[in-house]
mmCIF file of C-alpha atoms in Angstrom:
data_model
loop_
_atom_site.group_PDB
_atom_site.id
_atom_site.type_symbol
_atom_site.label_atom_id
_atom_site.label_comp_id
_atom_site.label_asym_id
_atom_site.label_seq_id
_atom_site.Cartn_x
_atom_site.Cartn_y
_atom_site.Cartn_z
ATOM 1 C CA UNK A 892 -8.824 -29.048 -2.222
ATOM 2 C CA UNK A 893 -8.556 -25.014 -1.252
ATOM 3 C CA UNK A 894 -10.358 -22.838 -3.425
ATOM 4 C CA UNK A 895 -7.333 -20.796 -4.103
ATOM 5 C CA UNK A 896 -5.752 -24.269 -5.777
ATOM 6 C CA UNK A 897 -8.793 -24.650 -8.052
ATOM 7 C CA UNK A 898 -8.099 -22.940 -11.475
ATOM 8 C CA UNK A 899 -10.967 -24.152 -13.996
ATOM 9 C CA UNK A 900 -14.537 -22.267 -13.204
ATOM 10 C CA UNK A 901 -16.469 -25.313 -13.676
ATOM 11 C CA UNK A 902 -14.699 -27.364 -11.214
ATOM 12 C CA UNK A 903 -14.869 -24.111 -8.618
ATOM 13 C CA UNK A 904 -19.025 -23.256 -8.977
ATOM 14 C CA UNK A 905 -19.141 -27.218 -8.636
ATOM 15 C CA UNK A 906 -17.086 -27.256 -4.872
ATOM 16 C CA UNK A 907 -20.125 -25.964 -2.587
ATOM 17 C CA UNK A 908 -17.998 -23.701 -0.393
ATOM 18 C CA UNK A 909 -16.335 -21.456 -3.381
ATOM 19 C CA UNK A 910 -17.009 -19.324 -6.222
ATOM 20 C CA UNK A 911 -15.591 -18.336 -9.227
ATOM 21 C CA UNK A 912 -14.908 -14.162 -8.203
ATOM 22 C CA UNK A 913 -14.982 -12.352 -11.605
ATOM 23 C CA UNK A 914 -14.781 -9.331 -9.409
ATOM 24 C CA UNK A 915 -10.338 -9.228 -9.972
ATOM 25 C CA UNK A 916 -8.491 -9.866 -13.031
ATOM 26 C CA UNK A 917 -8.015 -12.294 -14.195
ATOM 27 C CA UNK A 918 -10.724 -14.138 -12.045
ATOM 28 C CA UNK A 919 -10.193 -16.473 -9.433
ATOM 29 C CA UNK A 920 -11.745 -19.531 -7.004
ATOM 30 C CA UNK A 921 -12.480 -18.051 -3.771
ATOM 31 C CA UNK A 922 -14.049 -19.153 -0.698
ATOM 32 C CA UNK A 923 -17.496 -18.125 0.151
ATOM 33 C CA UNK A 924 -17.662 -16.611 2.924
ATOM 34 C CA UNK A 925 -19.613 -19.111 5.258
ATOM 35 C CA UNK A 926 -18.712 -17.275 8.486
ATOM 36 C CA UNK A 927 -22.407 -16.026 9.167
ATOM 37 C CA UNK A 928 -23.924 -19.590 8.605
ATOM 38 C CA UNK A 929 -21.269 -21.153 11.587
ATOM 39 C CA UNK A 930 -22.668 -21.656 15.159
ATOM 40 C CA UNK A 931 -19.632 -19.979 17.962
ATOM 41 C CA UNK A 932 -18.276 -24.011 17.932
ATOM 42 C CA UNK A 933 -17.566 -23.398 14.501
ATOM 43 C CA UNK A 934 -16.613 -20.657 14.342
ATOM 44 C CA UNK A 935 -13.789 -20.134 16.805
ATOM 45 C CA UNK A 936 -11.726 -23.661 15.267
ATOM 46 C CA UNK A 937 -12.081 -21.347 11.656
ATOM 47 C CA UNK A 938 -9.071 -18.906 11.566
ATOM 48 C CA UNK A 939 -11.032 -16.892 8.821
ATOM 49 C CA UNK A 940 -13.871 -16.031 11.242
ATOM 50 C CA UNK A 941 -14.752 -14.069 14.513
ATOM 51 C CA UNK A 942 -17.389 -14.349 16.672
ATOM 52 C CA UNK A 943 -19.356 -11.535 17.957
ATOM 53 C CA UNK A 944 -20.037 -12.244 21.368
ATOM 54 C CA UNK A 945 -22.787 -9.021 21.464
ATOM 55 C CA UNK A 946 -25.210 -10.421 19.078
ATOM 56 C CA UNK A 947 -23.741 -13.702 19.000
ATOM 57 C CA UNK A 948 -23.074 -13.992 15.434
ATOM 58 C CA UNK A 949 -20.254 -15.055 13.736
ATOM 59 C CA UNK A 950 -18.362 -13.191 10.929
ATOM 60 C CA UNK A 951 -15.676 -12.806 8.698
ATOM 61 C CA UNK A 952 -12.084 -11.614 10.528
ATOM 62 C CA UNK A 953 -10.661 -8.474 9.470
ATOM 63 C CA UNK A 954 -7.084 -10.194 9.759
ATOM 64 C CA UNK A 955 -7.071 -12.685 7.374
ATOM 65 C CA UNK A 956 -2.908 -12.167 7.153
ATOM 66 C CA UNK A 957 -0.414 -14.943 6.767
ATOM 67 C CA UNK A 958 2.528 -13.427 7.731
ATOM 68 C CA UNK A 959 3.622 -11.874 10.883
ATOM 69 C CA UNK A 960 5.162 -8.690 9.120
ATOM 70 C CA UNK A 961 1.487 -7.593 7.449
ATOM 71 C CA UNK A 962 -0.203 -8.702 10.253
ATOM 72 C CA UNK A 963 1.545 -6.412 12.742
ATOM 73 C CA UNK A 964 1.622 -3.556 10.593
ATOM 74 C CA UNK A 965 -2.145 -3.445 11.283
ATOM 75 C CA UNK A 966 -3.119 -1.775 14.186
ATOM 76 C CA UNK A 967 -6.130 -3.620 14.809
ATOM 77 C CA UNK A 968 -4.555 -7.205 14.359
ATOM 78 C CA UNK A 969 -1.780 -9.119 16.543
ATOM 79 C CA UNK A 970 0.697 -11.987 15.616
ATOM 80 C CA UNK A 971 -0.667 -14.769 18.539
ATOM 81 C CA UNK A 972 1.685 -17.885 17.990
ATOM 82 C CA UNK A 973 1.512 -18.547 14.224
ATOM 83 C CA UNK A 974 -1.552 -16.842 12.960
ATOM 84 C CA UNK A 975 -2.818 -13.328 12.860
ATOM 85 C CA UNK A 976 -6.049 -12.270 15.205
ATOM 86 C CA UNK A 977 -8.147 -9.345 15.741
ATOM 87 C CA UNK A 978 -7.147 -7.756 18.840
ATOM 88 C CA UNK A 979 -9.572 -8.237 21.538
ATOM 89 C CA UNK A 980 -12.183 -4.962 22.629
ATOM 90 C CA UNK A 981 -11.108 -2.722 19.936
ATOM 91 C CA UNK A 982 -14.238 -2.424 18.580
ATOM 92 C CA UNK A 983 -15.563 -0.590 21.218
ATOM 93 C CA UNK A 984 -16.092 3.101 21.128
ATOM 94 C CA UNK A 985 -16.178 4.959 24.027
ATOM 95 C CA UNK A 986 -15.868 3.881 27.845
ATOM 96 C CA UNK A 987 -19.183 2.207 28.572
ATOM 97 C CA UNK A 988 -19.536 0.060 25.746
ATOM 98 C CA UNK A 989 -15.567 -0.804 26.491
ATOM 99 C CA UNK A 990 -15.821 -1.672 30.096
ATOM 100 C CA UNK A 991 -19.545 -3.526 29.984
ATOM 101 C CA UNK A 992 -18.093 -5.520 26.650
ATOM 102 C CA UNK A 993 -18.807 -9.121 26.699
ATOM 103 C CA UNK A 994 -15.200 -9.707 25.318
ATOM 104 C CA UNK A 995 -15.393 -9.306 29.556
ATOM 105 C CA UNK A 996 -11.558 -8.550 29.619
ATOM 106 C CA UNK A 997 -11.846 -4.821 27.956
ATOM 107 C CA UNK A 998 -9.960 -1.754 29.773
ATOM 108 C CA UNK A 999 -10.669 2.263 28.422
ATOM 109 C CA UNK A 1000 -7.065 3.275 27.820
ATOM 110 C CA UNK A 1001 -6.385 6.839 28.724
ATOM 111 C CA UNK A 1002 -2.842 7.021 28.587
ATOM 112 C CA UNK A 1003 -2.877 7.029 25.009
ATOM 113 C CA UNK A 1004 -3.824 9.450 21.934
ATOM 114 C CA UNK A 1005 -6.061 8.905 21.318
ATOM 115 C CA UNK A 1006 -7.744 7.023 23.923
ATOM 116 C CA UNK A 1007 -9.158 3.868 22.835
ATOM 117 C CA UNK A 1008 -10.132 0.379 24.567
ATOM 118 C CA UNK A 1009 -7.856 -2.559 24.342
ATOM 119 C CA UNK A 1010 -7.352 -5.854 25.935
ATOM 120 C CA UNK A 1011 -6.327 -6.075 29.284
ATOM 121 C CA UNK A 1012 -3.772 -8.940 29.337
ATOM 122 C CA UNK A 1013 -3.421 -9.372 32.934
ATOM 123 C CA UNK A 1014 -6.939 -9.773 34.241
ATOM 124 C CA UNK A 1015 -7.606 -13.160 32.664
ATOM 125 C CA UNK A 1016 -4.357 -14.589 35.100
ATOM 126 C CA UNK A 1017 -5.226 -16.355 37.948
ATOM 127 C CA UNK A 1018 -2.368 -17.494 39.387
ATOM 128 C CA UNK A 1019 0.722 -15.662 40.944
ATOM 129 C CA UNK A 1020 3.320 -17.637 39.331
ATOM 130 C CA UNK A 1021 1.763 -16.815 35.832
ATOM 131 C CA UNK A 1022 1.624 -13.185 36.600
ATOM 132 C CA UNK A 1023 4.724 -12.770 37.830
ATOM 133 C CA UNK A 1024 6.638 -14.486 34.969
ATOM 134 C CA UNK A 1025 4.867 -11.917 32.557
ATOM 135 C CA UNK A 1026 6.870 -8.799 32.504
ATOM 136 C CA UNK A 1027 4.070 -6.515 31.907
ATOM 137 C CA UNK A 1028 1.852 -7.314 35.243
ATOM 138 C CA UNK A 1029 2.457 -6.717 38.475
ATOM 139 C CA UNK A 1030 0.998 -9.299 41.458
ATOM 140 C CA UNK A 1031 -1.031 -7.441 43.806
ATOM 141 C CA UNK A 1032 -3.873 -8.389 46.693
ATOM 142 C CA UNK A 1033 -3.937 -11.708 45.385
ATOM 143 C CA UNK A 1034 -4.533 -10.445 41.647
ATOM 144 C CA UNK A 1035 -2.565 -9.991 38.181
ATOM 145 C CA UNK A 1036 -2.649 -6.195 37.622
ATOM 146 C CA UNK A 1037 -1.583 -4.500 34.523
ATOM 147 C CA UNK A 1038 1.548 -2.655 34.857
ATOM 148 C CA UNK A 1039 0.536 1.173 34.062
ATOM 149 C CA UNK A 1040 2.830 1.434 30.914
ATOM 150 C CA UNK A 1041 1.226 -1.852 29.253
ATOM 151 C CA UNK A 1042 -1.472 0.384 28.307
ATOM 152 C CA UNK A 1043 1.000 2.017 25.244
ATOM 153 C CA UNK A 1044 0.313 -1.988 23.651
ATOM 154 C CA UNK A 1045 2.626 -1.801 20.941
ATOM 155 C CA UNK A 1046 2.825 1.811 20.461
ATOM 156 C CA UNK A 1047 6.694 2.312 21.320
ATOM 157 C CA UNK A 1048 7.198 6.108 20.408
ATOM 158 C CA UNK A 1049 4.610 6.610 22.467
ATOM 159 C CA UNK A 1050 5.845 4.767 25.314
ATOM 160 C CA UNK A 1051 9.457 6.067 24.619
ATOM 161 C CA UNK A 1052 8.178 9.790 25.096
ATOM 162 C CA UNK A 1053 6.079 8.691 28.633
ATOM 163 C CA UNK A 1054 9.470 9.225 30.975
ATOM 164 C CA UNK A 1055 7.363 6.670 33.500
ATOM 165 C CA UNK A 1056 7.641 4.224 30.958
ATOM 166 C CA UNK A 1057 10.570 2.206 28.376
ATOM 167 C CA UNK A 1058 10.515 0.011 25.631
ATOM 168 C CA UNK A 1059 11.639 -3.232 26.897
ATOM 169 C CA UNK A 1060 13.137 -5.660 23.983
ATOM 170 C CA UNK A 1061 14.348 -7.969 26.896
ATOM 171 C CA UNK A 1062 11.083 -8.957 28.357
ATOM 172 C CA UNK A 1063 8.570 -11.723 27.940
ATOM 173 C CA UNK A 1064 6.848 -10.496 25.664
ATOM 174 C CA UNK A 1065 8.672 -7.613 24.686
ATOM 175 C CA UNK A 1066 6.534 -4.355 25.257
ATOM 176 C CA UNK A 1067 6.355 -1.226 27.558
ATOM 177 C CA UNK A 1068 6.981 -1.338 31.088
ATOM 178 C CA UNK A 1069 7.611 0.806 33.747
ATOM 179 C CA UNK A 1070 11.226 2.248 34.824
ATOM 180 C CA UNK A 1071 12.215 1.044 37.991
ATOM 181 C CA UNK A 1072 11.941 4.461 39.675
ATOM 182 C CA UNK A 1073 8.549 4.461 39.110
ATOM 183 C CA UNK A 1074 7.908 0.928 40.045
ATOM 184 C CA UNK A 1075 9.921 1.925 43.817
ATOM 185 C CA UNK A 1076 8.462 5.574 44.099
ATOM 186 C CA UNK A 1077 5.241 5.334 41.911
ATOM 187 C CA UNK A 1078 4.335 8.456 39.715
ATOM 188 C CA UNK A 1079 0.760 6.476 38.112
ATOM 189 C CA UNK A 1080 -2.517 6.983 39.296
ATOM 190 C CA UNK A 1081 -3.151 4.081 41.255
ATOM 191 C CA UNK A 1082 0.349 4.757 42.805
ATOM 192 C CA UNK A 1083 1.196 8.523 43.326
ATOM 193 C CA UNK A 1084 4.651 9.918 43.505
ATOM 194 C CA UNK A 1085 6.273 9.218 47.135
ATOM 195 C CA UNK A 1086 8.941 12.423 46.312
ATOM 196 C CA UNK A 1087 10.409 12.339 49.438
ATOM 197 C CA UNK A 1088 11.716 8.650 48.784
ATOM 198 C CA UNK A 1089 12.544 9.120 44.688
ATOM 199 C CA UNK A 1090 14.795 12.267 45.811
ATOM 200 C CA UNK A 1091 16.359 10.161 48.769
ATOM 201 C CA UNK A 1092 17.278 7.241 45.771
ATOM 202 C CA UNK A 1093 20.382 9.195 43.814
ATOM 203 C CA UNK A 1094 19.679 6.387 41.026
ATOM 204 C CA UNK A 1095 15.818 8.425 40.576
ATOM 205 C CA UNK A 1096 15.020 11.693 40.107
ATOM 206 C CA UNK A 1097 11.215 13.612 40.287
ATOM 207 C CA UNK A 1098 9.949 15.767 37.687
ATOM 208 C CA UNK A 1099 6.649 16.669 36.378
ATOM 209 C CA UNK A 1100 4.223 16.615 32.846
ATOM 210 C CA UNK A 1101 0.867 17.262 32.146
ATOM 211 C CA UNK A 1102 -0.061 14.014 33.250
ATOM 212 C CA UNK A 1103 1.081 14.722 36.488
ATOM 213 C CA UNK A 1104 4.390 14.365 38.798
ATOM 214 C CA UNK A 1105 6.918 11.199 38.288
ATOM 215 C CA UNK A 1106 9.655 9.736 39.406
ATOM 216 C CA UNK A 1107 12.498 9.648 36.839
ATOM 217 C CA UNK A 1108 15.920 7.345 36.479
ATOM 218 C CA UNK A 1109 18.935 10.138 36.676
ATOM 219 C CA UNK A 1110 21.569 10.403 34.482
ATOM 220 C CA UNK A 1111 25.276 10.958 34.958
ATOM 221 C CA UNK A 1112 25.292 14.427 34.505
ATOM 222 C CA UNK A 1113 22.453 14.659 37.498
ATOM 223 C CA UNK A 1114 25.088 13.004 39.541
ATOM 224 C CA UNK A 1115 27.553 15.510 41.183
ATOM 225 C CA UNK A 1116 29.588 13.536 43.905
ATOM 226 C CA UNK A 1117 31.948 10.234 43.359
ATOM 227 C CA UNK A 1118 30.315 8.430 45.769
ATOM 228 C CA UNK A 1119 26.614 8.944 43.743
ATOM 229 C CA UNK A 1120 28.064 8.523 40.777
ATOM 230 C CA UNK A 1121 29.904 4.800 41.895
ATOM 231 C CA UNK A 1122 25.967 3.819 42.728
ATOM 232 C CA UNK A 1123 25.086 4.125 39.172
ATOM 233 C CA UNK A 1124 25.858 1.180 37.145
ATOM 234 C CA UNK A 1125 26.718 2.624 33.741
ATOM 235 C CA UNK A 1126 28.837 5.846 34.897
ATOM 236 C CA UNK A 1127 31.781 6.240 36.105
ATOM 237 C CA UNK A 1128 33.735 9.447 38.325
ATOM 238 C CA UNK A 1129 36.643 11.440 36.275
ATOM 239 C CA UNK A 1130 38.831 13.191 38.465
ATOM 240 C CA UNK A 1131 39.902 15.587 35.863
ATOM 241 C CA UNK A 1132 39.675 19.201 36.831
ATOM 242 C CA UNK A 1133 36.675 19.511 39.097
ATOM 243 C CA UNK A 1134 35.745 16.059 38.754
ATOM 244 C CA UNK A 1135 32.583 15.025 36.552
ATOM 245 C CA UNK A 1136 30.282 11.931 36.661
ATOM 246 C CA UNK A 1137 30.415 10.303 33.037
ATOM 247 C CA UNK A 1138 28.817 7.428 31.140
ATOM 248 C CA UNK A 1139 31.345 4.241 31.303
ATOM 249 C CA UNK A 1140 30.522 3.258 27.580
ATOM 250 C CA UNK A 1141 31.498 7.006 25.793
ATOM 251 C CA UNK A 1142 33.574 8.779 27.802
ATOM 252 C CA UNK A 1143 36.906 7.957 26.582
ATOM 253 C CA UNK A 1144 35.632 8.236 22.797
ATOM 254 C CA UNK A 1145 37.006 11.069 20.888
ATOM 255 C CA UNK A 1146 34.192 13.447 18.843
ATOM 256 C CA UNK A 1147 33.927 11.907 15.754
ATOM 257 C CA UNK A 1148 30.782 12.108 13.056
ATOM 258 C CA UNK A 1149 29.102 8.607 13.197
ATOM 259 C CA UNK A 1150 28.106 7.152 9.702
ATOM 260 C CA UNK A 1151 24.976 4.215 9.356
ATOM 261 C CA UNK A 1152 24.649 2.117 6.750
ATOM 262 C CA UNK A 1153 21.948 -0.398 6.228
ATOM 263 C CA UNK A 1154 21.874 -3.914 4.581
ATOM 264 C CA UNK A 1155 19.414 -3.520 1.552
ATOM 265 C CA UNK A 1156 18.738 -6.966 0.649
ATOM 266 C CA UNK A 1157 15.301 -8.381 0.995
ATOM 267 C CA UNK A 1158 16.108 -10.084 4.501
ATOM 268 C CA UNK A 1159 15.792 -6.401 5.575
ATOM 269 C CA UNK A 1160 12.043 -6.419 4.833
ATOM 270 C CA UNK A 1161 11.490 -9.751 6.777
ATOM 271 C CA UNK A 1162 10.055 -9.056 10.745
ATOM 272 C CA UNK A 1163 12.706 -7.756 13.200
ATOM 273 C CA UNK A 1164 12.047 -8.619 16.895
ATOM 274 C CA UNK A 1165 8.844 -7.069 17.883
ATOM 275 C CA UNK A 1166 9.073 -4.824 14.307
ATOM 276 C CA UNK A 1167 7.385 -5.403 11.043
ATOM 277 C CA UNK A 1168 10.480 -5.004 9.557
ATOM 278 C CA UNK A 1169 14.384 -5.161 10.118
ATOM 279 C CA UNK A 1170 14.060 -1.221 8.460
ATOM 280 C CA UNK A 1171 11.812 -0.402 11.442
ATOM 281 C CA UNK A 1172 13.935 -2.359 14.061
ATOM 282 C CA UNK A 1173 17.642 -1.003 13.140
ATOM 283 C CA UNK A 1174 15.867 2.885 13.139
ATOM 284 C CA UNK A 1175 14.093 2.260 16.507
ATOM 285 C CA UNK A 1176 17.477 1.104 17.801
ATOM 286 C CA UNK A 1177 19.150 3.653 16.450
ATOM 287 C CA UNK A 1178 16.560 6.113 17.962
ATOM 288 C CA UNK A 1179 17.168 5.008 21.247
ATOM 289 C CA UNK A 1180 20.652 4.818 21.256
ATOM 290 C CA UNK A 1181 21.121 8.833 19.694
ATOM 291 C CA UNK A 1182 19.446 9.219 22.785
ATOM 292 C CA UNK A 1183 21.782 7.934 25.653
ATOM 293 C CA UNK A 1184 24.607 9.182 23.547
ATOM 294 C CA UNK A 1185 26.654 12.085 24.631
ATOM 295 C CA UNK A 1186 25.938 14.247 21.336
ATOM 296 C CA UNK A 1187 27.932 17.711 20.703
ATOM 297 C CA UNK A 1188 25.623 19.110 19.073
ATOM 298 C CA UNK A 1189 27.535 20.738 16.201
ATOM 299 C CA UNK A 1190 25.753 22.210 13.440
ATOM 300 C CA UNK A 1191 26.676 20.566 10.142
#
């Protein structure tokens, strides 16, 4: 029987792996915490414990979450399947403890603030099929290589404000990947900007941050003949006056002040996609679409 089911203190000091925790009120049966006394066999089958492949101990997790909502609202746990685990190499400080880990699978992340060291989800892939079906590696001399924006993990305003980079709720698994003009005409370190080819593409445009130059998708307004404007997808070319490349979806909308309102009931605090919370997921989409949308600007 679970120590948390256990109610009477005599029949929880008499169970050898709890005890009666007068340390909360009113007091309760815990489980002892037996994680230092496993061997790594042991260890990994106990969802309660990590082991600590440095000194090759075993300890308790510091994700002991049920449910997928807490669990991903801490940054140093992840929701794997139906339980909640530490992420992988986070423990690690600086670069050379990152990259020499014994976790073996450790990257020094320097796209991010700050930097930090993380997993590195593609390196453990062997085969091409694997890698390829995973939206956030790329396939390259025979091995699975990270794509450059997988390094924002599940930071999406960070990845949002990287123009190399987008938040991608339609991949497997969802997370940030690169735009398509800088998968063609590069902009990353390992692949530098080819400008000559990301000005030739009308859908791409360069530009240029303190991380160096990049190769940009254009919108409509960048567009200034009917035949570019046709190339792109989502715009369309208005022959009115001068003629003007706009987006297909708002054009024809008249101005009009745009009111949200949110469903309050508790299903709202439940996990929403890839957020902790529905709360989190309707202002992230709303975030993303105020920014596609052709705004006037007005003050109020």
């Amino acid at each position: 029987k679970p120590c948390g089911s256990v109610f009477i203190k005599d029949h929880c000091t008499n169970n050898p792996i709890c005890f009666w925790d007068q340390g909360v009120d009113p007091p309760v049966c815990a489980k002892k915490d037996l994680c230092p006394t496993y061997d790594q066999a042991t260890c990994i089958t106990d969802e309660t414990c990590t082991w600590n492949c440095s000194d090759t101990s075993c300890r308790k997790t510091i994700c002991p979450y049920t449910q997928q909502a807490t669990c991903t609202s801490d940054t140093d746990c992840e929701w794997t399947g139906t339980v909640c685990n530490e992420k992988k190499c986070i423990k690690n400080k600086d670069s050379t403890t990152c990259t020499t880990s014994c976790e073996g699978d450790c990257v020094w992340d320097t796209i991010t603030t700050p930097e930090h060291c993380r997993e590195d989800k593609c390196k453990k892939i062997m085969n091409q099929m694997d890698c390829t079906t995973n939206d956030l590696c790329n396939w390259k001399n025979g091995k699975c290589i990270e794509d450059y924006c997988a390094g924002y993990d599940n930071d999406e305003p960070q990845c949002n404000h990287d123009p190399r980079c987008h938040w991608d709720i339609t991949t497997t698994p969802v997370g940030c990947v690169s735009t398509t003009c800088t998968k063609n005409h590069g902009g990353i370190p390992t692949d530098p900007l080819n400008s000559a080819a990301c000005t030739a593409d009308v859908l791409c445009k360069p530009g240029s941050d303190s991380k160096g130059d990049f190769c940009e998708p254009t919108t409509c307004d960048d567009l200034t003949t009917a035949c570019d404007c046709k190339k792109k997808q989502e715009c369309f070319w208005d022959n009115t006056g001068n003629g003007a490349c706009k987006p297909t979806q708002t054009s024809t909308c008249p101005d009009l002040d745009v009111l949200f309102v949110f469903d309050g009931s508790g299903s709202m605090n439940a996990p929403f996609g890839s957020h902790p919370s529905g709360y989190y997921g309707m202002l992230e989409m709303i975030r993303d679409w105020a920014q596609t949308i052709p705004l006037t600007k007005e003050p109020h």
